[in-house]
Amino acid sequence: MSHGRIRKAVFPVAGLGTRFLPATKTVPKEMLPIIDRPLIQYAVDEAIEAGCDTLVFVTNRYKHAVADYFDKAYELEQKLERAGKAEQLELVRNVLPEGVRAVFVTQAEALGLGHAVLCARPIVGDEPFAVLLPDDLIWNRGAGALKQMADAAQASGASVIAVEDVPAESTGSYGIVATDTFDGRQGRIRRIVEKPAPADAPSNLAVVGRYVLSPRIFELLEAVTPGAGGEIQLTDAIAALLAEAPVYAYRFQGTRFDCGTHIGLIEATIRYALDHEKLSDPARDMMQRALGELGVRERD
Ligand code: UTP
C-alpha cells in the first residue's frame, strides 16, 4: 500500500435501517439528527478533517434525501440571504466546504456491507481509502477517529481498522479481532471473526465503523462468496487481506455511540446536549426534573 495521504472516503448508506422503522420508511437512518445535524454530517466532517476531498456515498434508489442534503439549496439560500439570516446561511452553505466533492453510487440490491464498499471501486480506483459507517458516531475533543487512523496508516503504510473493547457478552454483535500485543494504540491483527458467540470470541476487541483500507480489498471482495442471506461481508475480505499484508487494529481516542440502535441514539443526543454551549444547562435541568418526576412516580 502506498504511503500517501488518503483522499477518498466511502460512506455505505444503502442499508435498510430496519431497526428504526417506521421512521426509516421515508427518512434514511443516516439523516436522523443529533441536535441539529444528521448523522451523515458528523461522519462527513470527520472525513474532511482527516484530509479527504472526495466523498463517495453508496446509496440505494430510495435515498434521495442523502443526495438532496448535499446538493446546493438555491431557493433556501436566497430566502435566507434576503431575510438577512447570515448565520443560518453559513450553516446551509457549509454542509460541504469548497474543494470537497460528493459522488453518488447506487447499490442496486442490499447485498451487504462488503458489496456496498465494492460499489465504490470505480471512483476509488487504485489508492488507499477510508470507509465510515455514519451510524457509529465518534465524539472526541481532540482529533477525530479517522484523522488518528489516517496518521497511523500514513506512518505504517498498512491498512488500519478501528476497534473498541466491548463487554464479553456483546461479541455477537461485532466483528472481533485477535491481535499481537499492542504498541501504543495499535496492534497487528492476526484473525478476524464475524459476530462470534462470547465462548468462541478470540478477544473482546470489536471492529467499529472506521477503516483505512488498501485498494487490494476490492479484488478480495470480488472473490468473497456470499454468506448467510446472500450478503457479501467486508469481514471476509479483511480476513483474506490480513493473510497477505499487515492490517492494524487501532484503539482510537474518543467515545463511540452506536446510533444504529435506539439507546445509542438517545445516549448520543444526551451527550451532545450536555456538551453544547447553549443546551448544556437547560438539558441538565430538564434531565434532573425528568429523573425526579420518575422517582416520585416509582415511589407511589
Ligand atoms: P447495518 O448492519 O447497520 O444494517 O449496516 P442497516 O440496514 O443499515 O440497519 P438495520 O440493521 O436494518 O437497522 C451497516 C452499514 O452498512 C450499510 C448500512 O447502510 C450501514 O451503514 N449497508 C449494509 C449498505 O450500504 N449496504 C448493504 O447491503 C448493507
CSV table of C-alpha atoms and ligand atoms in Angstrom, one decimal:
chain,number,residue,atom,x,y,z
A,1,MET,CA,0.0,0.0,0.0
A,2,SER,CA,1.3,3.5,-0.8
A,3,HIS,CA,2.3,5.8,2.0
A,4,GLY,CA,0.3,8.7,0.6
A,5,ARG,CA,-2.4,10.5,2.5
A,6,ILE,CA,-5.9,9.1,2.0
A,7,ARG,CA,-8.1,11.4,-0.1
A,8,LYS,CA,-11.3,9.4,-0.7
A,9,ALA,CA,-13.9,8.3,1.9
A,10,VAL,CA,-16.7,5.8,1.2
A,11,PHE,CA,-20.0,6.1,3.1
A,12,PRO,CA,-22.0,2.9,2.7
A,13,VAL,CA,-25.5,4.1,3.4
A,14,ALA,CA,-27.6,1.7,1.3
A,15,GLY,CA,-28.8,-0.4,4.3
A,16,LEU,CA,-32.5,-0.7,5.0
A,17,GLY,CA,-32.3,0.6,8.6
A,18,THR,CA,-35.0,-1.8,9.8
A,19,ARG,CA,-34.2,-1.0,13.4
A,20,PHE,CA,-35.6,2.5,13.0
A,21,LEU,CA,-38.8,1.6,11.2
A,22,PRO,CA,-41.3,3.2,10.8
A,23,ALA,CA,-39.2,6.4,10.7
A,24,THR,CA,-36.9,4.9,8.1
A,25,LYS,CA,-39.8,4.3,5.7
A,26,THR,CA,-39.1,7.8,4.4
A,27,VAL,CA,-36.1,9.1,6.5
A,28,PRO,CA,-32.8,7.2,5.9
A,29,LYS,CA,-31.2,6.3,9.2
A,30,GLU,CA,-28.2,8.5,8.3
A,31,MET,CA,-30.4,11.5,8.2
A,32,LEU,CA,-31.6,11.1,11.8
A,33,PRO,CA,-30.3,14.1,13.7
A,34,ILE,CA,-28.3,14.5,16.8
A,35,ILE,CA,-29.5,18.0,17.9
A,36,ASP,CA,-29.5,19.8,14.5
A,37,ARG,CA,-27.2,17.8,12.2
A,38,PRO,CA,-27.9,14.5,10.6
A,39,LEU,CA,-25.6,11.6,11.5
A,40,ILE,CA,-24.1,11.7,8.0
A,41,GLN,CA,-22.9,15.2,8.6
A,42,TYR,CA,-20.8,14.2,11.6
A,43,ALA,CA,-19.2,11.4,9.5
A,44,VAL,CA,-18.5,13.7,6.6
A,45,ASP,CA,-16.9,16.3,8.9
A,46,GLU,CA,-14.7,13.6,10.3
A,47,ALA,CA,-13.6,12.5,6.9
A,48,ILE,CA,-12.8,16.1,5.8
A,49,GLU,CA,-10.8,16.7,8.9
A,50,ALA,CA,-8.8,13.6,8.1
A,51,GLY,CA,-7.9,15.1,4.7
A,52,CYS,CA,-10.5,13.5,2.4
A,53,ASP,CA,-11.7,15.7,-0.5
A,54,THR,CA,-13.7,13.1,-2.4
A,55,LEU,CA,-16.7,11.6,-0.6
A,56,VAL,CA,-18.4,8.6,-2.2
A,57,PHE,CA,-21.9,7.8,-0.9
A,58,VAL,CA,-23.2,4.4,-1.7
A,59,THR,CA,-26.9,4.7,-1.6
A,60,ASN,CA,-30.0,2.9,-2.8
A,61,ARG,CA,-32.6,4.3,-5.1
A,62,TYR,CA,-34.9,5.3,-2.2
A,63,LYS,CA,-32.4,7.5,-0.5
A,64,HIS,CA,-32.8,10.8,-2.4
A,65,ALA,CA,-32.7,12.6,1.0
A,66,VAL,CA,-28.9,12.0,1.3
A,67,ALA,CA,-28.1,13.4,-2.2
A,68,ASP,CA,-30.6,16.3,-1.6
A,69,TYR,CA,-28.9,17.1,1.6
A,70,PHE,CA,-25.5,17.6,0.0
A,71,ASP,CA,-26.9,19.4,-3.1
A,72,LYS,CA,-27.0,23.2,-3.3
A,73,ALA,CA,-30.2,24.6,-2.0
A,74,TYR,CA,-30.6,27.7,-4.2
A,75,GLU,CA,-34.1,28.7,-3.1
A,76,LEU,CA,-33.4,28.3,0.6
A,77,GLU,CA,-30.1,30.2,0.3
A,78,GLN,CA,-31.8,33.0,-1.5
A,79,LYS,CA,-34.6,33.2,1.1
A,80,LEU,CA,-32.1,33.2,4.0
A,81,GLU,CA,-30.0,35.9,2.2
A,82,ARG,CA,-33.0,38.1,1.7
A,83,ALA,CA,-34.1,37.7,5.3
A,84,GLY,CA,-30.6,38.7,6.5
A,85,LYS,CA,-30.2,35.3,8.2
A,86,ALA,CA,-26.4,35.2,7.8
A,87,GLU,CA,-25.7,32.6,10.5
A,88,GLN,CA,-28.2,30.1,9.1
A,89,LEU,CA,-27.0,30.8,5.6
A,90,GLU,CA,-23.5,29.8,6.6
A,91,LEU,CA,-24.8,26.6,8.2
A,92,VAL,CA,-26.6,25.6,5.0
A,93,ARG,CA,-23.6,26.5,2.8
A,94,ASN,CA,-21.0,24.7,5.0
A,95,VAL,CA,-22.7,21.3,4.6
A,96,LEU,CA,-19.9,20.7,2.1
A,97,PRO,CA,-16.9,23.0,2.1
A,98,GLU,CA,-15.4,24.3,-1.1
A,99,GLY,CA,-13.0,21.9,-2.7
A,100,VAL,CA,-14.8,18.8,-1.5
A,101,ARG,CA,-16.8,16.8,-4.0
A,102,ALA,CA,-19.6,14.3,-3.4
A,103,VAL,CA,-20.1,11.4,-5.7
A,104,PHE,CA,-23.1,9.1,-5.5
A,105,VAL,CA,-23.1,5.5,-6.4
A,106,THR,CA,-26.1,3.2,-6.3
A,107,GLN,CA,-26.1,-0.2,-4.7
A,108,ALA,CA,-28.9,-1.9,-6.7
A,109,GLU,CA,-29.6,-4.5,-4.1
A,110,ALA,CA,-28.7,-4.5,-0.4
A,111,LEU,CA,-26.2,-7.4,-0.7
A,112,GLY,CA,-24.1,-6.5,2.4
A,113,LEU,CA,-21.5,-4.0,3.6
A,114,GLY,CA,-18.8,-5.7,1.6
A,115,HIS,CA,-20.8,-5.4,-1.6
A,116,ALA,CA,-21.6,-1.7,-0.8
A,117,VAL,CA,-17.8,-1.0,-0.5
A,118,LEU,CA,-17.2,-2.8,-3.8
A,119,CYS,CA,-19.7,-0.5,-5.5
A,120,ALA,CA,-17.3,2.4,-4.8
A,121,ARG,CA,-14.4,0.8,-6.6
A,122,PRO,CA,-14.8,2.7,-9.9
A,123,ILE,CA,-14.5,6.0,-8.0
A,124,VAL,CA,-11.8,5.0,-5.6
A,125,GLY,CA,-9.5,3.3,-8.1
A,126,ASP,CA,-6.1,2.1,-7.0
A,127,GLU,CA,-5.4,4.1,-3.9
A,128,PRO,CA,-5.9,3.6,-0.1
A,129,PHE,CA,-9.2,4.9,1.1
A,130,ALA,CA,-11.4,5.3,4.1
A,131,VAL,CA,-14.8,3.7,5.0
A,132,LEU,CA,-17.0,5.4,7.5
A,133,LEU,CA,-20.3,4.0,8.8
A,134,PRO,CA,-22.2,7.0,9.9
A,135,ASP,CA,-24.3,5.2,12.5
A,136,ASP,CA,-21.2,4.8,14.5
A,137,LEU,CA,-20.9,8.3,15.8
A,138,ILE,CA,-17.5,9.1,17.4
A,139,TRP,CA,-17.1,12.0,19.7
A,140,ASN,CA,-13.7,13.4,20.7
A,141,ARG,CA,-12.4,16.7,22.0
A,142,GLY,CA,-9.1,16.3,20.1
A,143,ALA,CA,-8.5,14.9,16.6
A,144,GLY,CA,-11.3,12.8,15.2
A,145,ALA,CA,-11.0,9.0,15.0
A,146,LEU,CA,-10.4,8.9,11.3
A,147,LYS,CA,-7.7,11.5,11.4
A,148,GLN,CA,-5.9,9.5,14.1
A,149,MET,CA,-6.2,6.4,11.9
A,150,ALA,CA,-5.1,8.2,8.7
A,151,ASP,CA,-2.0,9.4,10.5
A,152,ALA,CA,-1.2,5.9,11.7
A,153,ALA,CA,-1.8,4.5,8.2
A,154,GLN,CA,0.4,7.1,6.6
A,155,ALA,CA,3.2,6.2,9.1
A,156,SER,CA,3.0,2.4,8.6
A,157,GLY,CA,1.7,2.2,5.0
A,158,ALA,CA,-0.7,-0.5,6.2
A,159,SER,CA,-4.5,-0.9,6.5
A,160,VAL,CA,-6.0,0.3,9.8
A,161,ILE,CA,-9.3,-0.7,11.4
A,162,ALA,CA,-10.9,1.0,14.4
A,163,VAL,CA,-11.5,-1.2,17.4
A,164,GLU,CA,-13.0,-0.8,20.8
A,165,ASP,CA,-13.2,-3.0,23.9
A,166,VAL,CA,-16.7,-4.3,24.4
A,167,PRO,CA,-18.2,-6.3,27.2
A,168,ALA,CA,-17.7,-10.1,26.7
A,169,GLU,CA,-21.5,-10.7,26.3
A,170,SER,CA,-21.6,-8.3,23.3
A,171,THR,CA,-19.2,-10.0,21.0
A,172,GLY,CA,-22.1,-11.5,18.9
A,173,SER,CA,-22.9,-8.0,17.6
A,174,TYR,CA,-19.5,-7.2,16.1
A,175,GLY,CA,-16.5,-8.4,14.1
A,176,ILE,CA,-14.0,-9.4,16.7
A,177,VAL,CA,-10.2,-9.4,16.2
A,178,ALA,CA,-7.2,-11.3,17.7
A,179,THR,CA,-4.1,-9.2,17.6
A,180,ASP,CA,-0.4,-9.2,18.5
A,181,THR,CA,0.4,-7.2,21.7
A,182,PHE,CA,-0.5,-3.6,21.2
A,183,ASP,CA,2.2,-1.0,20.8
A,184,GLY,CA,0.5,2.2,22.0
A,185,ARG,CA,-2.8,2.4,20.3
A,186,GLN,CA,-2.3,-0.3,17.6
A,187,GLY,CA,-1.7,-4.0,17.3
A,188,ARG,CA,-1.4,-6.2,14.2
A,189,ILE,CA,-4.5,-8.2,13.5
A,190,ARG,CA,-3.9,-12.0,13.1
A,191,ARG,CA,-7.5,-13.1,13.0
A,192,ILE,CA,-11.0,-11.6,12.5
A,193,VAL,CA,-14.3,-13.4,13.2
A,194,GLU,CA,-17.7,-12.0,12.4
A,195,LYS,CA,-20.2,-11.9,15.3
A,196,PRO,CA,-18.8,-14.8,17.4
A,197,ALA,CA,-20.7,-16.1,20.5
A,198,PRO,CA,-18.8,-15.0,23.7
A,199,ALA,CA,-17.4,-18.5,24.1
A,200,ASP,CA,-15.9,-18.5,20.6
A,201,ALA,CA,-14.6,-14.9,20.6
A,202,PRO,CA,-10.8,-14.6,20.3
A,203,SER,CA,-10.9,-11.4,22.4
A,204,ASN,CA,-13.3,-8.6,23.2
A,205,LEU,CA,-11.8,-6.2,20.7
A,206,ALA,CA,-14.6,-5.2,18.4
A,207,VAL,CA,-14.4,-3.6,15.0
A,208,VAL,CA,-16.3,-0.3,14.8
A,209,GLY,CA,-17.3,1.7,11.7
A,210,ARG,CA,-14.0,3.3,10.6
A,211,TYR,CA,-11.5,1.7,8.2
A,212,VAL,CA,-8.5,2.8,6.2
A,213,LEU,CA,-8.1,0.1,3.5
A,214,SER,CA,-5.7,-0.9,0.8
A,215,PRO,CA,-7.3,-1.0,-2.7
A,216,ARG,CA,-6.4,-4.7,-2.7
A,217,ILE,CA,-9.6,-5.1,-0.7
A,218,PHE,CA,-11.6,-4.7,-3.9
A,219,GLU,CA,-10.0,-7.7,-5.5
A,220,LEU,CA,-10.5,-9.7,-2.4
A,221,LEU,CA,-14.2,-8.6,-2.2
A,222,GLU,CA,-14.7,-9.8,-5.7
A,223,ALA,CA,-13.6,-13.2,-4.6
A,224,VAL,CA,-15.8,-13.4,-1.4
A,225,THR,CA,-18.7,-15.8,-1.7
A,226,PRO,CA,-22.0,-14.6,-0.3
A,227,GLY,CA,-22.7,-15.8,3.3
A,228,ALA,CA,-26.0,-16.0,5.2
A,229,GLY,CA,-28.8,-14.1,3.5
A,230,GLY,CA,-26.7,-13.7,0.3
A,231,GLU,CA,-24.7,-10.9,1.9
A,232,ILE,CA,-21.1,-10.2,0.9
A,233,GLN,CA,-19.2,-9.5,4.2
A,234,LEU,CA,-16.5,-6.9,4.5
A,235,THR,CA,-15.1,-9.1,7.3
A,236,ASP,CA,-14.4,-12.0,4.9
A,237,ALA,CA,-12.3,-9.7,2.6
A,238,ILE,CA,-10.4,-8.3,5.6
A,239,ALA,CA,-9.7,-11.9,6.7
A,240,ALA,CA,-8.2,-12.5,3.3
A,241,LEU,CA,-6.2,-9.2,3.4
A,242,LEU,CA,-4.6,-9.8,6.7
A,243,ALA,CA,-3.3,-13.2,5.4
A,244,GLU,CA,-1.2,-11.3,2.8
A,245,ALA,CA,-0.4,-7.9,4.3
A,246,PRO,CA,-0.2,-6.2,7.7
A,247,VAL,CA,-3.5,-4.9,9.0
A,248,TYR,CA,-3.6,-3.0,12.3
A,249,ALA,CA,-6.3,-2.7,14.9
A,250,TYR,CA,-6.4,0.9,16.2
A,251,ARG,CA,-7.8,1.8,19.6
A,252,PHE,CA,-8.9,5.3,18.8
A,253,GLN,CA,-9.3,8.1,21.3
A,254,GLY,CA,-12.9,9.1,21.6
A,255,THR,CA,-16.4,7.9,22.6
A,256,ARG,CA,-18.4,5.9,20.2
A,257,PHE,CA,-22.2,5.9,20.1
A,258,ASP,CA,-24.0,3.1,18.3
A,259,CYS,CA,-26.7,5.2,16.6
A,260,GLY,CA,-28.0,2.2,14.8
A,261,THR,CA,-29.8,1.3,18.0
A,262,HIS,CA,-32.4,3.2,19.9
A,263,ILE,CA,-30.5,3.5,23.1
A,264,GLY,CA,-27.3,4.6,21.3
A,265,LEU,CA,-29.1,7.4,19.5
A,266,ILE,CA,-30.6,8.5,22.8
A,267,GLU,CA,-27.2,8.4,24.5
A,268,ALA,CA,-25.6,10.4,21.7
A,269,THR,CA,-28.3,13.0,21.9
A,270,ILE,CA,-27.9,13.4,25.7
A,271,ARG,CA,-24.1,13.6,25.5
A,272,TYR,CA,-24.1,16.2,22.7
A,273,ALA,CA,-26.7,18.2,24.5
A,274,LEU,CA,-24.6,18.2,27.7
A,275,ASP,CA,-21.6,19.3,25.8
A,276,HIS,CA,-23.5,22.0,23.9
A,277,GLU,CA,-22.7,25.7,24.6
A,278,LYS,CA,-26.4,26.7,24.8
A,279,LEU,CA,-28.2,23.5,25.6
A,280,SER,CA,-26.0,22.2,28.4
A,281,ASP,CA,-27.7,24.0,31.3
A,282,PRO,CA,-31.3,23.6,30.2
A,283,ALA,CA,-30.6,20.0,29.2
A,284,ARG,CA,-29.2,19.2,32.6
A,285,ASP,CA,-32.1,20.9,34.4
A,286,MET,CA,-34.6,19.1,32.2
A,287,MET,CA,-33.0,15.7,32.9
A,288,GLN,CA,-32.9,16.3,36.6
A,289,ARG,CA,-36.6,17.2,36.6
A,290,ALA,CA,-37.4,14.2,34.5
A,291,LEU,CA,-35.5,11.8,36.7
A,292,GLY,CA,-37.1,13.5,39.8
A,293,GLU,CA,-40.6,13.0,38.4
A,294,LEU,CA,-39.9,9.4,37.6
A,295,GLY,CA,-38.5,8.9,41.1
A,296,VAL,CA,-41.7,10.2,42.6
A,297,ARG,CA,-43.9,8.0,40.4
A,298,GLU,CA,-41.8,4.9,41.3
A,299,ARG,CA,-42.3,5.6,45.0
A,300,ASP,CA,-46.1,6.0,44.6
B,1,UTP,P1,-26.4,-2.4,9.3
B,1,UTP,O1,-26.0,-3.8,9.7
B,1,UTP,O2,-26.5,-1.4,10.3
B,1,UTP,O3,-27.8,-2.5,8.5
B,1,UTP,O4,-25.4,-1.9,8.1
B,1,UTP,P2,-28.8,-1.4,8.2
B,1,UTP,O5,-29.7,-1.9,7.1
B,1,UTP,O6,-28.2,-0.1,8.0
B,1,UTP,O7,-29.7,-1.3,9.6
B,1,UTP,P3,-30.7,-2.3,10.3
B,1,UTP,O8,-29.8,-3.3,10.9
B,1,UTP,O9,-31.6,-2.9,9.3
B,1,UTP,O10,-31.4,-1.4,11.3
B,1,UTP,C1,-24.1,-1.4,8.4
B,1,UTP,C2,-23.8,-0.3,7.4
B,1,UTP,O11,-23.7,-0.9,6.1
B,1,UTP,C3,-24.5,-0.3,5.2
B,1,UTP,C4,-25.6,0.4,6.0
B,1,UTP,O12,-26.2,1.5,5.4
B,1,UTP,C5,-24.8,0.8,7.3
B,1,UTP,O13,-24.2,2.0,7.1
B,1,UTP,N1,-25.0,-1.3,4.2
B,1,UTP,C6,-25.4,-2.5,4.7
B,1,UTP,C7,-25.1,-1.0,2.9
B,1,UTP,O14,-24.7,0.1,2.4
B,1,UTP,N2,-25.5,-2.0,2.0
B,1,UTP,C8,-25.9,-3.2,2.4
B,1,UTP,O15,-26.2,-4.0,1.6
B,1,UTP,C9,-25.8,-3.5,3.8
